Amino acid sequence: MRPRSLITALVGGLLGAALLSPVPASASAVDVNCALGTQVGTYSPGMTLLPRHIDFHATGTLGGCVSPSHPGITGATFTSLVSGTFSCLAGSTTNTSTYHWNTGHSSTVQGGFEVNLKPGGTTVLVLTGTVVDGLFRGATVVQTKVLPATDLTACLTPQGLTSVSGTVTFTALL
């Protein structure tokens, strides 16, 4: 076996062993993961290039959900209320979201996120929060939203960008 092939095999074997090792009891475990989702939201007033106080209201759905502790969960609808100072370029806000699971349970999450404008006008939001009420209470939530801005020129107007929609994923860690 050539030295390069031997090194590649050893590194691959070590990585494989690390991935197959049991998770320590103190590590966080995923209690629900939803790989599919969409959201539609409105900004009031519209988002411009200059930072200003904005309220954002979104509604959406989650699907493809898997939960070891609640195997009946397959999806949810949700509403998010966001308030803060931000612009089409950046900002920081607080967020309260309520998820209504298909099982009849609900979860209320509070947290915050940073707004990042990516090339081509795609906004990527990574929300980190805590379930403060309902199912999964105490769990840490990581939610990623990818929201392409369909009318970037609206950021240049006094009215600003007033709506956006895109994909959503949801993970709750205990």
XYZ file of N, CA, C and O in Angstrom:
696
model
N 0.857 -1.167 0.000
C 0.000 0.000 0.000
C 0.903 1.231 0.000
O 1.858 1.317 0.760
N 0.596 2.213 -0.853
C 1.390 3.433 -0.936
C 1.158 4.279 0.305
O 0.069 4.245 0.902
N 2.145 5.106 0.731
C 1.998 5.919 1.943
C 0.780 6.837 1.910
O 0.087 6.983 2.902
N 0.501 7.443 0.768
C -0.654 8.349 0.670
C -1.955 7.582 0.874
O -2.860 8.039 1.571
N -2.066 6.397 0.296
C -3.260 5.570 0.451
C -3.422 5.108 1.895
O -4.528 5.042 2.420
N -2.299 4.786 2.545
C -2.327 4.359 3.932
C -2.818 5.483 4.843
O -3.662 5.279 5.703
N -2.312 6.697 4.611
C -2.743 7.844 5.410
C -4.232 8.110 5.189
O -4.985 8.331 6.140
N -4.672 8.074 3.947
C -6.088 8.289 3.637
C -6.953 7.242 4.331
O -7.990 7.566 4.914
N -6.533 5.993 4.318
C -7.299 4.924 4.963
C -7.348 5.115 6.474
O -8.401 4.931 7.102
N -6.219 5.503 7.090
C -6.190 5.719 8.533
C -7.085 6.879 8.945
O -7.855 6.779 9.903
N -6.988 8.001 8.226
C -7.821 9.169 8.548
C -9.292 8.820 8.367
O -10.132 9.127 9.208
N -9.622 8.147 7.274
C -11.005 7.732 7.041
C -11.519 6.809 8.125
O -12.642 6.937 8.598
N -10.681 5.869 8.564
C -11.069 4.957 9.633
C -11.290 5.669 10.954
O -12.244 5.388 11.685
N -10.415 6.628 11.280
C -10.576 7.379 12.522
C -11.839 8.230 12.497
O -12.567 8.310 13.480
N -12.103 8.883 11.370
C -13.323 9.684 11.253
C -14.563 8.807 11.356
O -15.527 9.149 12.025
N -14.528 7.648 10.706
C -15.659 6.726 10.785
C -15.898 6.241 12.199
O -17.027 6.170 12.675
N -14.826 5.926 12.921
C -14.961 5.479 14.306
C -15.521 6.579 15.186
O -16.341 6.334 16.065
N -15.094 7.818 14.947
C -15.601 8.949 15.742
C -17.087 9.149 15.503
O -17.843 9.447 16.429
N -17.517 8.980 14.271
C -18.930 9.178 13.947
C -19.801 8.066 14.508
O -20.980 8.279 14.779
N -19.252 6.882 14.692
C -20.032 5.760 15.194
C -19.982 5.630 16.710
O -20.682 4.816 17.284
N -19.142 6.444 17.370
C -19.034 6.376 18.827
C -20.335 6.810 19.468
O -21.004 7.710 18.981
N -20.699 6.195 20.608
C -21.924 6.607 21.279
C -21.812 8.039 21.786
O -20.740 8.490 22.149
N -22.942 8.751 21.809
C -22.986 10.117 22.299
C -22.999 10.079 23.818
O -23.777 9.345 24.415
N -22.131 10.876 24.481
C -22.141 10.897 25.946
C -23.496 11.352 26.472
O -24.199 12.138 25.843
N -23.851 10.855 27.666
C -25.150 11.168 28.252
C -25.329 12.659 28.476
O -26.447 13.162 28.456
N -24.242 13.412 28.674
C -24.358 14.842 28.936
C -24.557 15.661 27.668
O -24.864 16.833 27.735
N -24.377 15.070 26.491
C -24.528 15.804 25.240
C -26.003 16.034 24.931
O -26.872 15.277 25.342
N -26.265 17.101 24.191
C -27.639 17.405 23.789
C -28.112 16.376 22.774
O -27.348 15.922 21.938
N -29.360 16.026 22.863
C -29.961 15.086 21.928
C -31.047 15.804 21.138
O -31.771 16.635 21.672
N -31.156 15.487 19.871
C -32.204 16.074 19.043
C -33.527 15.445 19.424
O -33.668 14.225 19.404
N -34.497 16.266 19.816
C -35.796 15.730 20.191
C -36.820 15.898 19.074
O -37.782 15.156 19.012
N -36.630 16.868 18.217
C -37.474 16.985 17.027
C -36.664 17.687 15.948
O -35.923 18.626 16.224
N -36.781 17.178 14.740
C -36.101 17.767 13.600
C -37.084 17.822 12.441
O -37.683 16.807 12.090
N -37.254 19.006 11.868
C -38.155 19.203 10.728
C -37.326 19.728 9.568
O -36.840 20.869 9.607
N -37.163 18.902 8.565
C -36.276 19.240 7.455
C -36.944 20.078 6.372
O -36.263 20.679 5.553
N -38.271 20.119 6.362
C -38.989 20.830 5.306
C -39.868 21.913 5.908
O -40.555 21.675 6.893
N -39.866 23.063 5.303
C -40.737 24.117 5.789
C -40.727 25.318 4.878
O -39.803 25.509 4.082
N -41.774 26.114 4.991
C -41.865 27.362 4.240
C -42.454 28.431 5.148
O -43.129 28.128 6.133
N -42.182 29.680 4.794
C -42.728 30.792 5.556
C -42.976 31.961 4.625
O -42.291 32.140 3.629
N -43.982 32.769 4.973
C -44.292 34.025 4.300
C -44.349 35.082 5.387
O -44.960 34.851 6.436
N -43.714 36.228 5.146
C -43.703 37.255 6.171
C -43.823 38.654 5.613
O -43.539 38.894 4.436
N -44.261 39.568 6.484
C -44.395 40.973 6.102
C -43.651 41.862 7.092
O -43.636 41.600 8.294
N -43.027 42.908 6.562
C -42.309 43.904 7.355
C -43.175 45.152 7.468
O -43.740 45.604 6.468
N -43.246 45.729 8.668
C -44.018 46.956 8.856
C -43.243 47.895 9.788
O -43.031 47.554 10.946
N -42.807 49.053 9.324
C -42.798 49.491 7.930
C -41.819 48.636 7.125
O -41.108 47.810 7.686
N -41.776 48.870 5.833
C -40.890 48.106 4.961
C -39.422 48.286 5.327
O -39.023 49.295 5.905
N -38.635 47.283 4.994
C -37.201 47.295 5.268
C -36.480 48.106 4.196
O -36.708 47.905 2.999
N -35.600 49.021 4.612
C -34.826 49.845 3.687
C -33.333 49.630 3.960
O -32.961 48.805 4.796
N -32.490 50.409 3.281
C -31.054 50.312 3.514
C -30.651 50.929 4.850
O -29.610 50.578 5.402
N -31.474 51.843 5.370
C -31.180 52.485 6.648
C -31.879 51.735 7.784
O -33.059 51.400 7.675
N -31.172 51.482 8.890
C -31.798 50.791 10.019
C -32.958 51.601 10.598
O -32.887 52.827 10.694
N -34.035 50.906 10.939
C -35.163 51.522 11.626
C -35.925 50.434 12.369
O -35.755 49.250 12.112
N -36.794 50.863 13.302
C -37.592 49.895 14.057
C -38.622 49.264 13.114
O -39.366 49.964 12.427
N -38.653 47.934 13.102
C -39.544 47.192 12.204
C -40.193 46.060 12.984
O -39.555 45.395 13.805
N -41.473 45.842 12.715
C -42.179 44.653 13.209
C -42.319 43.702 12.029
O -42.673 44.117 10.923
N -42.045 42.432 12.261
C -42.119 41.411 11.222
C -43.067 40.327 11.705
O -42.958 39.847 12.832
N -44.016 39.960 10.872
C -44.977 38.902 11.193
C -44.865 37.828 10.121
O -44.932 38.128 8.927
N -44.667 36.586 10.540
C -44.538 35.478 9.591
C -45.459 34.343 9.978
O -45.748 34.118 11.153
N -45.916 33.624 8.968
C -46.660 32.387 9.167
C -46.021 31.337 8.276
O -45.437 31.658 7.243
N -46.100 30.076 8.714
C -45.491 29.038 7.905
C -45.895 27.648 8.325
O -46.715 27.462 9.224
N -45.295 26.692 7.650
C -45.537 25.280 7.929
C -44.203 24.540 8.010
O -43.225 24.941 7.379
N -44.191 23.489 8.796
C -43.049 22.578 8.889
C -43.525 21.187 8.515
O -44.639 20.797 8.859
N -42.681 20.438 7.849
C -43.014 19.070 7.474
C -41.782 18.189 7.561
O -40.683 18.659 7.841
N -41.969 16.924 7.323
C -40.864 15.985 7.396
C -40.270 15.900 8.785
O -39.085 15.643 8.949
N -41.110 16.104 9.806
C -40.627 16.131 11.192
C -40.454 14.723 11.748
O -41.269 13.841 11.481
N -39.398 14.552 12.546
C -39.113 13.298 13.227
C -38.806 13.635 14.679
O -37.996 14.516 14.958
N -39.465 12.938 15.609
C -39.235 13.150 17.035
C -39.199 11.807 17.755
O -40.216 11.126 17.825
N -38.048 11.418 18.300
C -37.976 10.149 19.032
C -38.929 10.097 20.231
O -39.521 9.063 20.501
N -39.096 11.217 20.943
C -39.939 11.198 22.137
C -41.428 11.369 21.823
O -42.271 11.043 22.645
N -41.739 11.903 20.647
C -43.135 12.097 20.220
C -43.265 11.642 18.763
O -43.357 12.469 17.855
N -43.271 10.312 18.540
C -43.244 9.791 17.171
C -44.439 10.172 16.310
O -44.373 10.071 15.091
N -45.509 10.670 16.910
C -46.670 11.090 16.129
C -46.476 12.430 15.442
O -47.248 12.801 14.550
N -45.460 13.180 15.821
C -45.221 14.496 15.213
C -44.681 14.319 13.804
O -43.667 13.653 13.589
N -45.376 14.906 12.847
C -44.931 14.888 11.451
C -44.833 16.288 10.869
O -44.213 16.486 9.833
N -45.461 17.277 11.531
C -45.429 18.635 11.001
C -46.038 19.627 11.963
O -46.498 19.271 13.053
N -46.034 20.892 11.553
C -46.588 21.960 12.383
C -46.898 23.170 11.517
O -46.390 23.297 10.404
N -47.739 24.027 12.059
C -47.887 25.378 11.525
C -47.280 26.303 12.565
O -47.168 25.937 13.743
N -46.858 27.492 12.154
C -46.270 28.399 13.123
C -46.520 29.850 12.755
O -46.813 30.173 11.609
N -46.438 30.697 13.777
C -46.444 32.140 13.604
C -45.227 32.686 14.334
O -44.830 32.159 15.375
N -44.620 33.714 13.762
C -43.469 34.370 14.379
C -43.723 35.855 14.428
O -44.186 36.445 13.447
N -43.440 36.451 15.574
C -43.528 37.892 15.755
C -42.136 38.391 16.111
O -41.548 37.942 17.104
N -41.609 39.291 15.298
C -40.258 39.796 15.450
C -40.328 41.308 15.557
O -41.098 41.947 14.838
N -39.526 41.871 16.447
C -39.491 43.313 16.595
C -38.058 43.731 16.852
O -37.350 43.072 17.615
N -37.619 44.794 16.194
C -36.264 45.265 16.424
C -35.863 46.316 15.424
O -36.669 46.775 14.602
N -34.604 46.698 15.485
C -34.061 47.678 14.556
C -33.182 46.948 13.561
O -32.192 46.330 13.945
N -33.572 46.992 12.296
C -32.773 46.349 11.266
C -33.050 46.975 9.913
O -33.907 47.846 9.775
N -32.274 46.541 8.922
C -32.361 47.082 7.568
C -32.214 45.942 6.573
O -32.075 44.785 6.973
N -32.178 46.271 5.292
C -31.957 45.251 4.265
C -30.548 44.667 4.353
O -30.284 43.623 3.779
N -29.657 45.333 5.075
C -28.278 44.877 5.157
C -27.970 44.070 6.408
O -27.217 43.109 6.366
N -28.517 44.456 7.549
C -28.170 43.763 8.796
C -29.108 44.213 9.904
O -29.891 45.145 9.733
N -29.005 43.541 11.048
C -29.790 43.948 12.194
C -29.834 42.872 13.249
O -29.331 41.771 13.055
N -30.437 43.219 14.364
C -30.571 42.282 15.462
C -31.948 42.471 16.074
O -32.392 43.604 16.263
N -32.629 41.384 16.358
C -33.999 41.467 16.839
C -34.272 40.410 17.895
O -33.454 39.530 18.139
N -35.444 40.486 18.476
C -35.950 39.420 19.329
C -37.120 38.768 18.617
O -37.775 39.382 17.778
N -37.389 37.521 18.971
C -38.379 36.745 18.244
C -39.189 35.896 19.219
O -38.634 35.309 20.142
N -40.501 35.841 18.995
C -41.368 34.883 19.679
C -42.115 34.110 18.598
O -42.771 34.712 17.743
N -41.968 32.801 18.627
C -42.636 31.940 17.656
C -43.476 30.912 18.391
O -43.051 30.378 19.421
N -44.654 30.620 17.853
C -45.509 29.574 18.405
C -45.724 28.521 17.336
O -46.129 28.837 16.210
N -45.416 27.269 17.698
C -45.549 26.130 16.793
C -46.745 25.307 17.240
O -46.851 24.952 18.415
N -47.637 25.001 16.324
C -48.803 24.160 16.589
C -48.563 22.831 15.878
O -48.701 22.735 14.655
N -48.180 21.815 16.661
C -47.839 20.507 16.109
C -49.094 19.762 15.658
O -50.173 19.966 16.194
N -48.938 18.882 14.699
C -50.069 18.118 14.171
C -50.718 17.233 15.232
O -51.839 16.769 15.051
N -50.073 17.018 16.366
C -50.625 16.185 17.440
C -51.569 16.956 18.358
O -52.141 16.380 19.274
N -51.690 18.275 18.147
C -52.521 19.101 19.013
C -51.726 19.839 20.080
O -52.253 20.712 20.752
N -50.466 19.499 20.265
C -49.597 20.196 21.210
C -49.097 21.499 20.592
O -49.161 21.686 19.374
N -48.555 22.381 21.424
C -47.923 23.597 20.912
C -46.640 23.865 21.684
O -46.436 23.324 22.774
N -45.779 24.681 21.101
C -44.511 25.088 21.722
C -44.321 26.569 21.443
O -44.479 27.013 20.302
N -43.966 27.328 22.487
C -43.652 28.748 22.313
C -42.161 28.929 22.527
O -41.621 28.509 23.551
N -41.508 29.549 21.535
C -40.063 29.737 21.549
C -39.753 31.224 21.593
O -40.348 32.010 20.840
N -38.819 31.604 22.470
C -38.338 32.980 22.498
C -36.839 32.969 22.273
O -36.133 32.089 22.778
N -36.363 33.940 21.507
C -34.931 34.007 21.224
C -34.603 35.200 20.373
O -35.369 36.164 20.293
N -33.501 35.107 19.707
C -33.063 36.195 18.848
C -32.245 35.654 17.702
O -31.885 34.488 17.664
N -31.942 36.524 16.756
C -31.106 36.120 15.632
C -30.425 37.333 15.041
O -30.799 38.465 15.286
N -29.412 37.048 14.264
C -28.726 38.074 13.498
C -29.173 37.940 12.057
O -29.349 36.843 11.553
N -29.350 39.056 11.380
C -29.749 39.058 9.978
C -28.488 39.213 9.145
O -27.667 40.081 9.413
N -28.314 38.361 8.157
C -27.142 38.420 7.284
C -27.590 38.472 5.839
O -28.345 37.613 5.402
N -27.144 39.469 5.105
C -27.445 39.547 3.681
C -26.332 38.844 2.934
O -25.159 39.169 3.120
N -26.680 37.888 2.134
C -25.711 37.115 1.368
C -25.703 37.602 -0.080
O -26.625 38.269 -0.517
N -24.679 37.234 -0.841
C -24.635 37.650 -2.251
C -25.913 37.259 -2.988
O -26.493 36.213 -2.743
N -26.341 38.124 -3.859
C -27.565 37.876 -4.612
C -28.808 38.272 -3.844
O -29.920 38.066 -4.305
N -28.651 38.833 -2.652
C -29.786 39.307 -1.882
C -30.461 38.275 -1.013
O -31.498 38.535 -0.419
N -29.900 37.079 -0.883
C -30.518 36.052 -0.052
C -30.224 36.338 1.414
O -29.071 36.460 1.807
N -31.278 36.445 2.221
C -31.124 36.645 3.654
C -31.142 35.292 4.332
O -32.047 34.491 4.102
N -30.147 35.030 5.155
C -30.100 33.799 5.928
C -30.244 34.174 7.397
O -29.435 34.932 7.923
N -31.291 33.682 8.031
C -31.538 33.936 9.445
C -31.294 32.647 10.207
O -31.835 31.607 9.843
N -30.498 32.725 11.255
C -30.310 31.583 12.135
C -30.821 32.007 13.505
O -30.228 32.839 14.165
N -31.960 31.452 13.884
C -32.611 31.757 15.150
C -32.171 30.746 16.186
O -32.188 29.540 15.929
N -31.760 31.239 17.342
C -31.485 30.370 18.475
C -32.374 30.837 19.609
O -32.393 32.025 19.931
N -33.128 29.918 20.181
C -34.034 30.288 21.256
C -34.287 29.120 22.184
O -33.696 28.048 22.051
N -35.192 29.354 23.112
C -35.558 28.348 24.097
C -37.069 28.167 24.100
O -37.802 29.151 24.006
N -37.515 26.931 24.203
C -38.948 26.674 24.340
C -39.333 27.087 25.760
O -38.869 26.493 26.736
N -40.159 28.145 25.868
C -40.525 28.686 27.177
C -41.873 28.184 27.661
O -42.215 28.351 28.835
N -42.647 27.550 26.763
C -43.958 27.039 27.158
C -44.378 25.925 26.212
O -44.090 25.965 25.015
N -45.042 24.923 26.758
C -45.597 23.849 25.948
C -44.654 22.681 25.756
O -43.710 22.476 26.531
N -44.930 21.909 24.712
C -44.162 20.711 24.390
C -42.704 21.082 24.141
O -42.425 22.093 23.505
N -41.783 20.294 24.628
C -40.332 20.489 24.523
C -39.835 21.636 25.404
O -38.751 22.175 25.190
N -40.614 22.031 26.413
C -40.222 23.135 27.312
C -38.788 22.922 27.810
O -38.420 21.834 28.239
N -37.983 23.989 27.732
C -36.595 23.950 28.153
C -35.616 23.589 27.051
O -34.407 23.746 27.212
N -36.115 23.102 25.927
C -35.234 22.713 24.824
C -34.669 23.945 24.123
O -35.307 24.998 24.066
N -33.472 23.810 23.608
C -32.863 24.839 22.772
C -33.307 24.591 21.333
O -33.263 23.462 20.853
N -33.714 25.644 20.664
C -34.196 25.542 19.289
C -33.218 26.247 18.364
O -32.777 27.360 18.650
N -32.894 25.601 17.261
C -32.128 26.225 16.195
C -32.995 26.167 14.957
O -33.406 25.092 14.526
N -33.309 27.324 14.420
C -34.132 27.383 13.221
C -33.389 28.186 12.167
O -32.888 29.275 12.443
N -33.293 27.646 10.981
C -32.640 28.325 9.865
C -33.691 28.693 8.830
O -34.513 27.861 8.455
N -33.639 29.956 8.401
C -34.563 30.436 7.379
C -33.746 31.009 6.235
O -32.836 31.803 6.447
N -34.056 30.594 5.021
C -33.407 31.122 3.827
C -34.482 31.870 3.047
O -35.440 31.267 2.563
N -34.314 33.193 2.973
C -35.348 34.046 2.406
C -34.787 34.881 1.255
O -34.166 35.921 1.476
N -34.988 34.426 0.022
C -34.498 35.228 -1.102
C -35.339 36.493 -1.249
O -36.562 36.440 -1.214
N -34.668 37.616 -1.355
C -35.375 38.885 -1.568
C -35.731 38.972 -3.047
O -34.847 39.008 -3.897
N -37.004 38.982 -3.341
C -37.424 38.977 -4.740
C -37.367 40.361 -5.379
O -37.289 40.479 -6.577
N -37.380 41.413 -4.575
C -37.351 42.767 -5.114
C -36.358 43.625 -4.320
O -36.747 44.436 -3.489
N -35.066 43.429 -4.600
C -34.041 44.163 -3.871
C -34.114 45.668 -4.109
O -33.704 46.447 -3.257
N -34.649 46.082 -5.246
C -34.756 47.523 -5.504
C -35.722 48.189 -4.532
O -35.635 49.388 -4.303
N -36.615 47.409 -3.923
C -37.548 47.968 -2.941
C -36.797 48.525 -1.735
O -37.272 49.460 -1.084
N -35.614 47.987 -1.433
C -34.812 48.488 -0.310
C -34.378 49.936 -0.532
O -34.030 50.634 0.416
N -34.398 50.388 -1.775
C -33.963 51.740 -2.125
C -35.098 52.755 -2.075
O -34.857 53.949 -2.220
N -36.327 52.300 -1.863
C -37.481 53.196 -1.868
C -37.870 53.586 -0.445
O -37.525 52.884 0.511
N -38.593 54.696 -0.278
C -39.056 55.074 1.061
C -39.965 54.013 1.690
O -39.934 53.806 2.899
N -40.786 53.316 0.870
C -41.681 52.267 1.377
C -40.894 51.048 1.835
O -41.255 50.403 2.810
N -39.822 50.716 1.133
C -38.977 49.588 1.488
C -39.540 48.244 1.062
O -40.597 48.151 0.443
N -38.814 47.200 1.402
C -39.213 45.817 1.128
C -40.252 45.421 2.164
O -39.994 45.467 3.367
N -41.455 45.045 1.719
C -42.555 44.796 2.653
C -42.903 43.326 2.854
O -43.649 42.997 3.774
N -42.381 42.426 2.006
C -42.700 41.012 2.198
C -41.562 40.139 1.699
O -40.750 40.556 0.875
N -41.542 38.907 2.220
C -40.508 37.951 1.857
C -41.039 36.548 2.152
O -41.898 36.365 3.015
N -40.540 35.551 1.418
C -40.914 34.164 1.692
C -39.718 33.284 1.399
O -38.788 33.682 0.696
N -39.730 32.078 1.973
C -38.609 31.174 1.734
C -38.744 29.881 2.499
O -39.819 29.543 3.011
N -37.626 29.150 2.590
C -37.602 27.832 3.221
C -37.184 27.934 4.697
O -36.504 28.868 5.094
N -37.593 26.922 5.462
C -37.341 26.897 6.905
C -36.979 25.476 7.317
O -37.573 24.513 6.819
N -36.016 25.342 8.240
C -35.783 24.069 8.934
C -35.859 24.329 10.429
O -35.681 25.461 10.879
N -36.124 23.303 11.216
C -36.331 23.444 12.662
C -35.706 22.262 13.375
O -35.937 21.117 12.996
N -34.927 22.526 14.424
C -34.362 21.464 15.259
C -34.467 21.881 16.721
O -34.092 23.006 17.066
N -34.970 21.012 17.575
C -35.016 21.253 19.023
C -34.099 20.264 19.711
O -34.188 19.053 19.484
N -33.193 20.783 20.541
C -32.224 19.965 21.269
C -32.580 19.967 22.752
O -32.854 21.016 23.315
N -32.533 18.819 23.377
C -32.776 18.735 24.826
C -31.443 18.684 25.550
O -30.471 18.200 25.066
